[in-house]
Phi, psi and omega in degrees: 000149178292155179298317179298321179294315178299321178294317179299315179298314180299316179297316179295319178297321178297317179297316181293324179296323179285326180221096185298344182252021177284089187300319181301316180289322178298314180294321179297316179292323177299319178296318180300314181295320179296317180296338180253022173062027173256081187289331179295309179295321179298312179298321177302317181288321176297321177293325175296317178299319180290333176289334178275315182223091187301338180255022180292113188298315180300315181294320179295313182294311184290321177291323176301319179294317179296318177299318181300312182293341176262013176063025174264075189292328181295312178291324177299311180300316180302312182290322178293323178293324175294320178295324179300323177296329180281317184214089182282003183249020180269110184299326179291318177299314180299319178295319178297321176297319175300318179297316181296312180298326176296316178297326180276003179064030176258085189293324181295313178293322178300311179301316181303311183290323175298316179294322175298320178296322179294329177297327180276322183227075187292350180250014182278109183294333181294325179289318177299318179299313180299319179294320177297317177297320179299312179298320179296314179297320180296318178297319179297320184287341180270351182282000000 
């Protein structure tokens, strides 16, 4: 690790040690660990943030994403659904919910969330692509 990164981590850890409920510092350190591919430490900190503030949108979204990338779809879905209660109009969240349901082979829910995302962002080609892949996968599974 770079010296500046190590210093940044140390400073954030010192702040958290002095005040275990410093949500801003906990989230900042979680982001640093995620950006440096230490997903275990990052998830620990996001979960700590959620123990302090259970509806913290950043912690729900980022931990949901980390769970998804580690193929822990159940925890990812749980956190994304909690985030959905906080902000049901986030097109990225809706697309991520569509992605999770697609991985879980729940085509109806996947389609619903992709279509909801399109209502918010009707010109987003990535959502159309995801929906097309979903239809293609669905057709293959029915053969």
